Amino acid sequence: MEEQKSPRFRKRETEVYVGNLPLDISEEEIRCLLKDFNPLHVHKIQNGCKCFAFVDLGSMQKVALAIQELNGRLFHKRKLYVNSNRRSPKKSPDVAERPQELPVLEKASGQGFARTTACAQFTPKASGDACVPEKPRTSVFAVPMEMRGSFLVLLLRECFRDLGWLATIHGIGGEVGLLVTSIVPQTPFFWAMHVTETLHQNMQALFGALAEAEEQQPYLHDLAVRRGTRCLAEYHLGEYGRAWNRCWVLDRVDSWAVVMFIDFGRSATIPVQSLRSLDSDDFWTIPPLTQPFMLEKGVLSSYQVIHHILKGKITGALNLESHILKFEEFK
């Protein structure tokens, strides 16, 4: 109750935690790091060999966006830990910088992860301790930032200009085959290609054109790489090799660019010097090959699912994110 009365507690939901900062960093440098989110206040804390900060961004929306764009990025050769400050940080050093979940926007159908109890199998207990399980609670999940409508509309408008084809998405239904290109760990959300004859034609035309363009398109000038830049980059397909793909720059940190691969539905951090120019509208006539989906039953929790075709049926769209279709897999 005392914590709820505290002004500091009421402000936490608009703050973002930034960990693993250099010891000699100034509050002004931290403010510059988050300049795209218009920080209101920066509170730097140095504890021994650890340095972190709490930054008030003014809204939960900016907090979620900052987490999406900065968490795991390199800054002064350090991997940043950026997460929400909705809970007080743990005092124990091994968990002080552990990322927390994004705000929950959607409740997933089905059970999701195993419901939590006080008897978690990974929690060591002294012999003889009584283990009384808590009442099970329904699992909830957050819609990943790269799948939220406001983010996607911004990205798609920058890349494709004409979004007339978006109206056809709501007409998709019934039995389908989905080629999974990317999954979001510990959530039921994933990106997939809706396998159709049109998709095969678009894939052949697009990847053929990009393969030819790779040798002809010049590398981007350093100053040209900024948020919203349309470009060409190499996408790693794991054991399947590599492919050049259309991408959009989400953010830039020093000599690294955070990009979204349009046709695979996946973000990555790559060197700025490896980006090639691809701004001509001729390369953006084919709509993105992937689309976001949510599995209605069960959770896609393994990267082994990527590059597999899931067979099932589309049963509708999410209420809050109408561009994300609900998919039920045939067992």
Coordinates of N, CA and C in Angstrom, one line a residue, residues 115-121 125 129-137:
R115 N 1.2 -23.5 -16.7 CA 0.8 -22.5 -15.7 C 1.7 -22.6 -14.5
T116 N 2.1 -21.4 -14.0 CA 3.1 -21.3 -13.0 C 2.5 -21.7 -11.6
T117 N 3.4 -22.3 -10.8 CA 3.1 -22.6 -9.4 C 4.3 -22.3 -8.6
A118 N 4.1 -22.4 -7.3 CA 5.2 -22.1 -6.4 C 6.2 -23.3 -6.4
C119 N 5.9 -24.4 -7.1 CA 6.8 -25.5 -7.1 C 7.6 -25.7 -8.4
A120 N 8.1 -24.5 -9.0 CA 8.8 -24.6 -10.2 C 9.9 -25.6 -10.1
Q121 N 10.1 -26.4 -11.1 CA 11.1 -27.5 -11.0 C 12.5 -27.0 -11.0
K125 N 15.1 -26.2 -3.5 CA 14.5 -26.1 -2.2 C 15.3 -27.0 -1.2
D129 N 11.1 -28.8 3.0 CA 10.3 -27.6 2.8 C 8.9 -28.1 2.2
A130 N 7.9 -27.5 2.7 CA 6.5 -27.8 2.2 C 6.4 -27.0 0.9
C131 N 5.7 -27.7 -0.1 CA 5.5 -27.0 -1.4 C 4.0 -26.9 -1.6
V132 N 3.5 -25.8 -1.4 CA 2.0 -25.6 -1.6 C 1.8 -24.8 -2.9
P133 N 1.3 -25.5 -3.9 CA 1.1 -24.8 -5.2 C 0.1 -23.7 -5.1
E134 N 0.4 -22.6 -5.9 CA -0.6 -21.5 -6.0 C -1.7 -21.9 -6.9
K135 N -2.8 -21.1 -6.8 CA -3.9 -21.4 -7.7 C -3.5 -21.1 -9.2
P136 N -3.7 -22.0 -10.1 CA -3.2 -21.8 -11.5 C -3.9 -20.5 -12.1
R137 N -3.2 -19.8 -12.9 CA -3.7 -18.6 -13.6 C -3.6 -18.8 -15.1

